[in-house]
PDB file of C-alpha atoms and ligand atoms in Angstrom:
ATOM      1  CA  UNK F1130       0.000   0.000   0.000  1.00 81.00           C
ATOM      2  CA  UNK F1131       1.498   3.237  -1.110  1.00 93.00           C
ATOM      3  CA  UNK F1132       1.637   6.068   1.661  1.00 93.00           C
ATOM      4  CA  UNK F1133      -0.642   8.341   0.677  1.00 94.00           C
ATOM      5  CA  UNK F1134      -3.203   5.547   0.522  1.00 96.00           C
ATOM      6  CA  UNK F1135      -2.398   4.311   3.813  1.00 97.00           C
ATOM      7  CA  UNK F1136      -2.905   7.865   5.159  1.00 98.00           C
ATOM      8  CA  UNK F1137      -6.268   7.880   3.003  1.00 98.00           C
ATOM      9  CA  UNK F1138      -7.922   4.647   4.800  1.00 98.00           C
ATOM     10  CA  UNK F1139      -6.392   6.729   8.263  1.00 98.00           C
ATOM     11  CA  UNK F1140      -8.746   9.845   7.456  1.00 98.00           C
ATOM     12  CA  UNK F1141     -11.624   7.529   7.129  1.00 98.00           C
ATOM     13  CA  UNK F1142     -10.794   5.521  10.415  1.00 98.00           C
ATOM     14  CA  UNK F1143     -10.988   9.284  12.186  1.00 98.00           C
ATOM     15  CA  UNK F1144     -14.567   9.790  10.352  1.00 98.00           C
ATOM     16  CA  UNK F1145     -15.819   6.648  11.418  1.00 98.00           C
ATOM     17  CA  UNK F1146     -14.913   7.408  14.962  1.00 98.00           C
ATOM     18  CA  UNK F1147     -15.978  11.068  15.206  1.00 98.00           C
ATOM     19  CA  UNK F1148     -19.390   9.486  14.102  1.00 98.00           C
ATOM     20  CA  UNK F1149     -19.442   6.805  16.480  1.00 98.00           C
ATOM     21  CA  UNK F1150     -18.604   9.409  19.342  1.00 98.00           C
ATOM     22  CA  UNK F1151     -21.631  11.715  18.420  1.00 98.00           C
ATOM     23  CA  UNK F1152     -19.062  14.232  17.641  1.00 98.00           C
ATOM     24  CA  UNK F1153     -20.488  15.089  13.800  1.00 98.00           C
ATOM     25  CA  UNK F1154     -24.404  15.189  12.868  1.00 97.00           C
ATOM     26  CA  UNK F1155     -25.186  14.512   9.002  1.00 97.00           C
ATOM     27  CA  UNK F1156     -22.707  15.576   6.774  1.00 95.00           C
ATOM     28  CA  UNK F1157     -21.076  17.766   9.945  1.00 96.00           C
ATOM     29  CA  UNK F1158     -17.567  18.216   9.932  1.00 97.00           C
ATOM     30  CA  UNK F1159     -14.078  17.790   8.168  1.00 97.00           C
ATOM     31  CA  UNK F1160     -10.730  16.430   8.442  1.00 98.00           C
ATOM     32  CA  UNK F1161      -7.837  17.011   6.762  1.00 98.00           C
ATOM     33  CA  UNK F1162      -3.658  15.776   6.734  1.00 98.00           C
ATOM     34  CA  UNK F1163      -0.826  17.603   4.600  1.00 98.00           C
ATOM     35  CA  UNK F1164       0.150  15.218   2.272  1.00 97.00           C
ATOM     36  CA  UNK F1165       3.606  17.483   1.333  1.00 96.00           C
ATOM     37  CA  UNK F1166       4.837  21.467   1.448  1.00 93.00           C
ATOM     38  CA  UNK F1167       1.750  22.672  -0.769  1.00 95.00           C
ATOM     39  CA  UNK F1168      -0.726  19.622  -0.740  1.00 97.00           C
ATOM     40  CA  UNK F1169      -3.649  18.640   1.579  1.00 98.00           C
ATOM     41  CA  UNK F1170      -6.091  15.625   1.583  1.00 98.00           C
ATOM     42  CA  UNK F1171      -9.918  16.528   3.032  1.00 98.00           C
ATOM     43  CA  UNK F1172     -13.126  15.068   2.942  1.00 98.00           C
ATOM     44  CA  UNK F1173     -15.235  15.797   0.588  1.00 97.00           C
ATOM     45  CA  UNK F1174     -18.331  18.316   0.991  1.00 96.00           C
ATOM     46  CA  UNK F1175     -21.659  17.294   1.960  1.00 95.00           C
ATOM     47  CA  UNK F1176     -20.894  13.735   3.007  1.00 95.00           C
ATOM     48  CA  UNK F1177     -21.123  11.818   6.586  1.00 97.00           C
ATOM     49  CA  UNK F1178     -17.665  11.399   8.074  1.00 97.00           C
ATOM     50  CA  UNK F1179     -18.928   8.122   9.119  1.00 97.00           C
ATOM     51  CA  UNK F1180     -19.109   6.615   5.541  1.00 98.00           C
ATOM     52  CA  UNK F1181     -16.246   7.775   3.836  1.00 97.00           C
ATOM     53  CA  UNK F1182     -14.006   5.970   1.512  1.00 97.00           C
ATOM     54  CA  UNK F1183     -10.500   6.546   0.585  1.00 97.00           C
ATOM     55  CA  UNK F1184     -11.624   7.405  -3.202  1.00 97.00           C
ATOM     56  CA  UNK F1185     -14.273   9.912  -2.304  1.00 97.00           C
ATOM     57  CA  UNK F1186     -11.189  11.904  -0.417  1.00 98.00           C
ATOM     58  CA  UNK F1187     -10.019  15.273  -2.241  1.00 97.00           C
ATOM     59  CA  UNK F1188      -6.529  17.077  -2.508  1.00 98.00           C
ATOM     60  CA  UNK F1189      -6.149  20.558  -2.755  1.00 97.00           C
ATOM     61  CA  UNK F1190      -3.289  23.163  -2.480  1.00 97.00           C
ATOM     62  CA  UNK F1191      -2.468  25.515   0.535  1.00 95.00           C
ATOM     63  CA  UNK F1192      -4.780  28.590  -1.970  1.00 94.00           C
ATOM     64  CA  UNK F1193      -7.777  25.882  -1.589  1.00 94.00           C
ATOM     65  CA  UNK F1194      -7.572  25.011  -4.965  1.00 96.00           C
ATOM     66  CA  UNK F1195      -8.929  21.459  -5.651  1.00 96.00           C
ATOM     67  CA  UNK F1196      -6.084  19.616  -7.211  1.00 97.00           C
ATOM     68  CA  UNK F1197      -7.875  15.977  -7.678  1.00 95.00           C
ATOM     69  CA  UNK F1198     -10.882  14.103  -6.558  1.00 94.00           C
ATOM     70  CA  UNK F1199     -14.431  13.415  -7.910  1.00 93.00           C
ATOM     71  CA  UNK F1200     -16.277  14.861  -4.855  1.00 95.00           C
ATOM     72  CA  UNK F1201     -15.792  18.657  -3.952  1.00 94.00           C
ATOM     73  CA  UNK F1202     -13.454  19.270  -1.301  1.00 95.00           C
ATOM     74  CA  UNK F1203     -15.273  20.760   2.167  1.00 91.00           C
ATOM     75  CA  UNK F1204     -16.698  23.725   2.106  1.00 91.00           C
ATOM     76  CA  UNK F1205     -14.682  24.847   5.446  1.00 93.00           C
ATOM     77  CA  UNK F1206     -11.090  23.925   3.743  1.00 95.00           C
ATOM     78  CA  UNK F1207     -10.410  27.674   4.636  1.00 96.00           C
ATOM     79  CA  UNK F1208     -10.118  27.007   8.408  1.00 97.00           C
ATOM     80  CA  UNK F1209      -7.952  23.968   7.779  1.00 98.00           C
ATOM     81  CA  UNK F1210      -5.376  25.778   4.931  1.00 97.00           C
ATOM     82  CA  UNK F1211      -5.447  29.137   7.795  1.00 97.00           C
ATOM     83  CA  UNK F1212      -3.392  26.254  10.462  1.00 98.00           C
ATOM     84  CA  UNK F1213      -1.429  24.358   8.109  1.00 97.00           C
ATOM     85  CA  UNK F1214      -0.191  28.363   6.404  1.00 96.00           C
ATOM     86  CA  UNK F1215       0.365  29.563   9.865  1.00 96.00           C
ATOM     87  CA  UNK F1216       1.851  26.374  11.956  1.00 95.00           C
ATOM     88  CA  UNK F1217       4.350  24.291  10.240  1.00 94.00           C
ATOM     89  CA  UNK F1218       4.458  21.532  12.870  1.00 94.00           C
ATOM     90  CA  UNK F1219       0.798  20.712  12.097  1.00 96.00           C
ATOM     91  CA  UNK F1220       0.038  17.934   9.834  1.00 98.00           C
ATOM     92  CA  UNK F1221      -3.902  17.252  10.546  1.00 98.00           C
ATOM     93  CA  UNK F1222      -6.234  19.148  11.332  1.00 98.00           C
ATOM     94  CA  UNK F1223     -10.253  17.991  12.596  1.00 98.00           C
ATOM     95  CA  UNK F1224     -13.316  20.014  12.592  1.00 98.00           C
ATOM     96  CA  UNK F1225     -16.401  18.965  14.471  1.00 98.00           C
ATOM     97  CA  UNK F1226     -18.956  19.739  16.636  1.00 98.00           C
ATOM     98  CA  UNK F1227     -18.640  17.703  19.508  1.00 98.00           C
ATOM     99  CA  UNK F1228     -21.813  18.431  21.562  1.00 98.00           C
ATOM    100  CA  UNK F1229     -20.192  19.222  25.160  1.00 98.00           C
ATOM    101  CA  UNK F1230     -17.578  21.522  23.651  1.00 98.00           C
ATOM    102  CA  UNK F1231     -20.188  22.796  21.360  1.00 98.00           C
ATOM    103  CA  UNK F1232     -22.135  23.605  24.842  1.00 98.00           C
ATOM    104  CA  UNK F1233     -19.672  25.838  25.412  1.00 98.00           C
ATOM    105  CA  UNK F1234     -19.087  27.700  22.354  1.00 98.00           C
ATOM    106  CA  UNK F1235     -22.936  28.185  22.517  1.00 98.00           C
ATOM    107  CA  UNK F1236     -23.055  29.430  26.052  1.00 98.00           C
ATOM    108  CA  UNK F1237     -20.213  31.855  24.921  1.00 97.00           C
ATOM    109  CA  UNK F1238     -18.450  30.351  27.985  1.00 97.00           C
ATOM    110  CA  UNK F1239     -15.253  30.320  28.109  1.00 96.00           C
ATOM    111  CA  UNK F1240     -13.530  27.002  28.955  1.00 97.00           C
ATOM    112  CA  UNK F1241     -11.918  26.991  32.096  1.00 97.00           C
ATOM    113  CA  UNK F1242      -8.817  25.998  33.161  1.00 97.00           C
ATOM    114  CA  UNK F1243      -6.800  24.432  36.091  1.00 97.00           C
ATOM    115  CA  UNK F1244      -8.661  21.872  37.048  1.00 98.00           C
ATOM    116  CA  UNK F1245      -7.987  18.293  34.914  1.00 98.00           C
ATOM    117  CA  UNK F1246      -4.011  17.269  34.917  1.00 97.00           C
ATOM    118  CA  UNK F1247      -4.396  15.970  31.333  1.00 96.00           C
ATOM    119  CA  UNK F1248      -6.173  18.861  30.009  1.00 97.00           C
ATOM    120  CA  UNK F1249      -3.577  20.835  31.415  1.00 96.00           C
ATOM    121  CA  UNK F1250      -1.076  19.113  29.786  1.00 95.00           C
ATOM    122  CA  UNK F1251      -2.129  18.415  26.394  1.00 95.00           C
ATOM    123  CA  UNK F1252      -4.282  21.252  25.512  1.00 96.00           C
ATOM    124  CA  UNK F1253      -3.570  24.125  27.437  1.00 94.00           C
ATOM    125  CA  UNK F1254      -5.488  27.019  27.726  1.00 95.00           C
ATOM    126  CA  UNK F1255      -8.269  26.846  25.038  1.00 97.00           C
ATOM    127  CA  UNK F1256      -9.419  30.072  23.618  1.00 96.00           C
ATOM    128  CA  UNK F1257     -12.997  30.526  21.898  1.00 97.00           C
ATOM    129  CA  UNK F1258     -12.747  31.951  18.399  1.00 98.00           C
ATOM    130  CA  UNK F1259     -15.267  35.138  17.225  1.00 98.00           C
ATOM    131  CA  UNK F1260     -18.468  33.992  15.463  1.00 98.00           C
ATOM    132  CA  UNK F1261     -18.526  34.040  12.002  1.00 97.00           C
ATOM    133  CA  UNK F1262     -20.750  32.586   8.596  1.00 96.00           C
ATOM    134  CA  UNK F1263     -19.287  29.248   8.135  1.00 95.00           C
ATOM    135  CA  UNK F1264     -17.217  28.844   4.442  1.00 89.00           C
ATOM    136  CA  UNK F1265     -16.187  31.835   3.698  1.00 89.00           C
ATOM    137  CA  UNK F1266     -12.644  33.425   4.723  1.00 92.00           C
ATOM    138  CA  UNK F1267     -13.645  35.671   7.796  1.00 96.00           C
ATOM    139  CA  UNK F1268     -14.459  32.640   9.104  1.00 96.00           C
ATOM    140  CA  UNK F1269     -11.839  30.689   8.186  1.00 96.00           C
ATOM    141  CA  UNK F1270      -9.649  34.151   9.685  1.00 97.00           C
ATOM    142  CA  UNK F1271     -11.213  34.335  12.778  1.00 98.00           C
ATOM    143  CA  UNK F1272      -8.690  31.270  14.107  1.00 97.00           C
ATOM    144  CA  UNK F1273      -5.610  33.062  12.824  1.00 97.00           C
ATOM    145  CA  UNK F1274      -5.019  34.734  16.420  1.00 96.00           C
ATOM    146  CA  UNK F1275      -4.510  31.456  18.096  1.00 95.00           C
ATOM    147  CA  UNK F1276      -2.438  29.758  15.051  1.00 96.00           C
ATOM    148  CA  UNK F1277       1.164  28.997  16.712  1.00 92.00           C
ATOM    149  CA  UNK F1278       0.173  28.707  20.430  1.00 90.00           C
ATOM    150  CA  UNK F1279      -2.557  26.334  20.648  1.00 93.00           C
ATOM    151  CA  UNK F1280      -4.032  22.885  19.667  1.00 95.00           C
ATOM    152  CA  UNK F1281      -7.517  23.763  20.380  1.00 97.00           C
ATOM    153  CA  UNK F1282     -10.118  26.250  19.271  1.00 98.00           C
ATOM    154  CA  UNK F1283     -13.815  26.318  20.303  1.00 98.00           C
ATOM    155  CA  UNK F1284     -15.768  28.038  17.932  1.00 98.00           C
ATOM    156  CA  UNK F1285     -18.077  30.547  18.688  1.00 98.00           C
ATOM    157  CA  UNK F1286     -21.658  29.162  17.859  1.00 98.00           C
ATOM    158  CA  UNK F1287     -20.280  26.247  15.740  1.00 98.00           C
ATOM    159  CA  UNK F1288     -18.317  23.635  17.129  1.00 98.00           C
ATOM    160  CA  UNK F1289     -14.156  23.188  17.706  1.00 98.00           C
ATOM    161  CA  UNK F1290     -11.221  22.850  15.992  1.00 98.00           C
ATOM    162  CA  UNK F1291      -8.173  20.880  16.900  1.00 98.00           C
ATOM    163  CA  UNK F1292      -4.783  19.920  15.106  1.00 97.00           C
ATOM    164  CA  UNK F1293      -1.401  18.520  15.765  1.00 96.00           C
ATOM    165  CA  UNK F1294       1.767  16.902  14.566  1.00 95.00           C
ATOM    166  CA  UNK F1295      -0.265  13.638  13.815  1.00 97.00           C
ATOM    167  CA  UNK F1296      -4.080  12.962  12.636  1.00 98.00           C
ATOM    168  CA  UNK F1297      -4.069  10.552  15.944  1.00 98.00           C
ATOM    169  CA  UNK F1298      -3.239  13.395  17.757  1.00 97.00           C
ATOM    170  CA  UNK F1299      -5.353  15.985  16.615  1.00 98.00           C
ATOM    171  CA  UNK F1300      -8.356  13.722  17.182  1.00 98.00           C
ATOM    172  CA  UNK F1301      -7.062  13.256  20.858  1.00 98.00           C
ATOM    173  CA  UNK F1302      -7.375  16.509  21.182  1.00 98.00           C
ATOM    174  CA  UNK F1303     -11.154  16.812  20.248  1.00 98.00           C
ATOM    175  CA  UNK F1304     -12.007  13.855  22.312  1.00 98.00           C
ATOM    176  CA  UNK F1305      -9.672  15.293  25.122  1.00 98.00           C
ATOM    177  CA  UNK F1306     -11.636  18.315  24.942  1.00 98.00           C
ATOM    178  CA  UNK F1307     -15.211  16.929  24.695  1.00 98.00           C
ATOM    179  CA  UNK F1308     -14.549  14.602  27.682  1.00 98.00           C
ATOM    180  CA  UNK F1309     -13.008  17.555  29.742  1.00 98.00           C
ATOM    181  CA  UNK F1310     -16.107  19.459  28.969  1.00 98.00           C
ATOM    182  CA  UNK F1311     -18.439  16.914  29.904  1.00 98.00           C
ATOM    183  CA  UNK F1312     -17.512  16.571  33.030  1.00 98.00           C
ATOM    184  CA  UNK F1313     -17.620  20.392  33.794  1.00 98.00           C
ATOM    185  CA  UNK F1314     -21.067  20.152  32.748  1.00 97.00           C
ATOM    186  CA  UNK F1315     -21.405  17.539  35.466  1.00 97.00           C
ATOM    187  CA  UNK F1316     -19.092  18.560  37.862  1.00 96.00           C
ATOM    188  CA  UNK F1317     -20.976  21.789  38.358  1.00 95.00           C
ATOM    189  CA  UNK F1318     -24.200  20.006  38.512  1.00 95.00           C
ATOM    190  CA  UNK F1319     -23.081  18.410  41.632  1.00 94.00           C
ATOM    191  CA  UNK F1320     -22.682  21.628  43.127  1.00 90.00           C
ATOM    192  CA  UNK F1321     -19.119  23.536  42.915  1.00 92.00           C
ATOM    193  CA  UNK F1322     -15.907  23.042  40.701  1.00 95.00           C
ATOM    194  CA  UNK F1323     -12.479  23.402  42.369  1.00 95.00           C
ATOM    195  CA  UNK F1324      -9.178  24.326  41.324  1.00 96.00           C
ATOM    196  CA  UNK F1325      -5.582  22.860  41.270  1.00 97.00           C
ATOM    197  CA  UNK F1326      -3.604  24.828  43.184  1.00 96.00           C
ATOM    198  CA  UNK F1327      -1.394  27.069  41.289  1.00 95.00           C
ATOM    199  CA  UNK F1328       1.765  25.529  42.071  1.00 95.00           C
ATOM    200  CA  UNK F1329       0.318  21.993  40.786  1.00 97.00           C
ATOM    201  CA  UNK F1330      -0.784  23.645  37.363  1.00 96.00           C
ATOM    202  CA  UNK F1331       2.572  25.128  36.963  1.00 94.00           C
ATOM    203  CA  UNK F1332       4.077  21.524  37.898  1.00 94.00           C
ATOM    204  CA  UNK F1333       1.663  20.114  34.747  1.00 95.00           C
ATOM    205  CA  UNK F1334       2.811  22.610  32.880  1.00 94.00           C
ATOM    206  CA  UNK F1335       6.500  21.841  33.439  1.00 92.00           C
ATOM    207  CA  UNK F1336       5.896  18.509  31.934  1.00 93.00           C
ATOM    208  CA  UNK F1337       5.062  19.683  28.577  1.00 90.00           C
ATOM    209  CA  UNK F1338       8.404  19.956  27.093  1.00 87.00           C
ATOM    210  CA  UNK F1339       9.740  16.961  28.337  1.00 87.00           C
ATOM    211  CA  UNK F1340       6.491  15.574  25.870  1.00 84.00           C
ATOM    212  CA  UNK F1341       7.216  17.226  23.084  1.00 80.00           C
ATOM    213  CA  UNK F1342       5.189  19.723  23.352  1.00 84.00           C
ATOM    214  CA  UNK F1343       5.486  23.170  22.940  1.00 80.00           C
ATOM    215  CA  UNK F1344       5.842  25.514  25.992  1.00 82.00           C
ATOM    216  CA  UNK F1345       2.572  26.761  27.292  1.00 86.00           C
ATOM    217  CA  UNK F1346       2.602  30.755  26.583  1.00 83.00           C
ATOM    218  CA  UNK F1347       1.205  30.635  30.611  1.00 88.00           C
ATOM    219  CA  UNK F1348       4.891  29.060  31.676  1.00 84.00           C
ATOM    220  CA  UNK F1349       6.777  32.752  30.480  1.00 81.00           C
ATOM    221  CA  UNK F1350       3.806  34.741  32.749  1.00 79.00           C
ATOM    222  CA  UNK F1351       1.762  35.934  29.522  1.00 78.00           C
ATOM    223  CA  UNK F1352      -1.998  35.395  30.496  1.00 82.00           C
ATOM    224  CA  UNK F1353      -3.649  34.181  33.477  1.00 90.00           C
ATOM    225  CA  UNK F1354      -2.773  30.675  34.976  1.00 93.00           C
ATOM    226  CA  UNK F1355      -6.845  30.161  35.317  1.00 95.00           C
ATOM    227  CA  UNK F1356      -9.416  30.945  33.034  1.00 95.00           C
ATOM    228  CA  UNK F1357     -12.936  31.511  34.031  1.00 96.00           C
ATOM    229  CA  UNK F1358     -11.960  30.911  37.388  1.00 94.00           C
ATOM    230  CA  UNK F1359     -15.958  31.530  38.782  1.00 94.00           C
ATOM    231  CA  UNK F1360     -16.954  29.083  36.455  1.00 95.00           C
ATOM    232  CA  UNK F1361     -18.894  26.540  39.061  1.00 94.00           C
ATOM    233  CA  UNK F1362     -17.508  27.741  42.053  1.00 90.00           C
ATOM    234  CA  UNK F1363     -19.529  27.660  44.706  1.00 81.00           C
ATOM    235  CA  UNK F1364     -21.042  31.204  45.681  1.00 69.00           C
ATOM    236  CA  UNK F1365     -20.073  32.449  49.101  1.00 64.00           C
ATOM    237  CA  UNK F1366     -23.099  31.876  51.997  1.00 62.00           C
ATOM    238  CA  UNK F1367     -25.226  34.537  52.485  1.00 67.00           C
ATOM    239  CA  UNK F1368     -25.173  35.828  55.709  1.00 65.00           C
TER     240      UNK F1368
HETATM  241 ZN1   ZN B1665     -18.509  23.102  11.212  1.00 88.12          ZN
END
């Protein structure tokens, strides 16, 4: 089996199981893996990421120009080609709209952070991008802020965006994130949602070059160490 084909029968293992995980509704989301310096394979538009086969996948160039395939490529190609312009380490990119995350994009809620180890660790702090029309290229620009220091977008209104130095990877980080969501959901259903202590986050956050992974912009002082830091805390008694 040639590479590229092997990484074509990949893409379709990572549709199948953002379908099976709820994490894509119809013909919802896209995936996408640079194939070389100026070529990407994506899924085709209008089709359910469950279903896909390797022939129906489409490769374009880093302009969005379709370079082969029967099926059109995905209508949001502009949000994957806006990463793989701005962050040469990433080599797949996954859009979806996995429901818990999507909670949150919704609520216009920020994520917060400081409170998982893992999340910590792999994805950082998560920023929410702007709302805008899907398609078109202020959407696809509204990510371009967060391009070189993150993993993870939410999406205002739409859904999430994740990417990495691997397809495995960048789907870890959407299931990472919809799990971590989940249980923030839940967490503050049963009543208040505590912090690590700040010396523990910085600890997680010490571990992320010794993975691989780049240094988390929070490490150098730049931001806050928590985000949303009411988020499910418990307000004080009343008196
Ligand atoms: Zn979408």
């Amino acid at each position: 089996m040639t590479e590229e084909m092997s990484t074509r029968k990949q893409v379709c293992d990572i549709g199948r199981r953002l379908y099976a995980k709820g994490f894509v509704a119809g013909s919802e989301g896209n995936i996408s893996v640079r194939l070389s310096d100026n070529e990407v394979l994506c899924t085709p538009t209008l089709t359910c990421k469950g279903f896909v086969e390797p022939e129906d996948l489409c490769v374009v160039d880093l302009s969005g120009e379709q370079l082969s395939g029967s099926r059109r490529r995905t209508s949001e190609i502009g949000l994957h080609l806006e990463i793989y312009r701005g962050d040469a380490a990433a080599t797949a990119v996954v859009h979806a709209h996995p429901p818990h995350a999507t909670a949150f994009a919704v609520a216009r809620e920020d994520i917060p952070s400081g409170i998982l180890p893992e999340v910590e660790v792999f994805l950082g702090v998560v920023p929410r991008a702007d709302y805008e029309t899907p398609g078109g290229s202020d959407f696809a620009a509204t990510i371009r802020p967060f391009v070189g220091t993150s993993n993870t977008v939410l999406l205002s209104n739409h859904g999430a965006v994740t990417w990495g130095p691997s397809l495995e990877l960048a789907f870890w980080n959407t299931e990472v994130l919809d799990a971590y969501c989940r249980v923030l959901i839940l967490a503050r259903q049963l009543g208040n949602v505590e912090r690590l202590p700040a010396d523990k986050v910085r600890e997680l956050l010490n571990l992320r070059p010794q993975m691989g992974l780049p240094a988390d912009a929070r490490q150098s002082g730049s931001g806050p160490l928590y985000v949303n830091y009411e988020f499910g805390r418990k307000a004080p008694p009343e008196r």
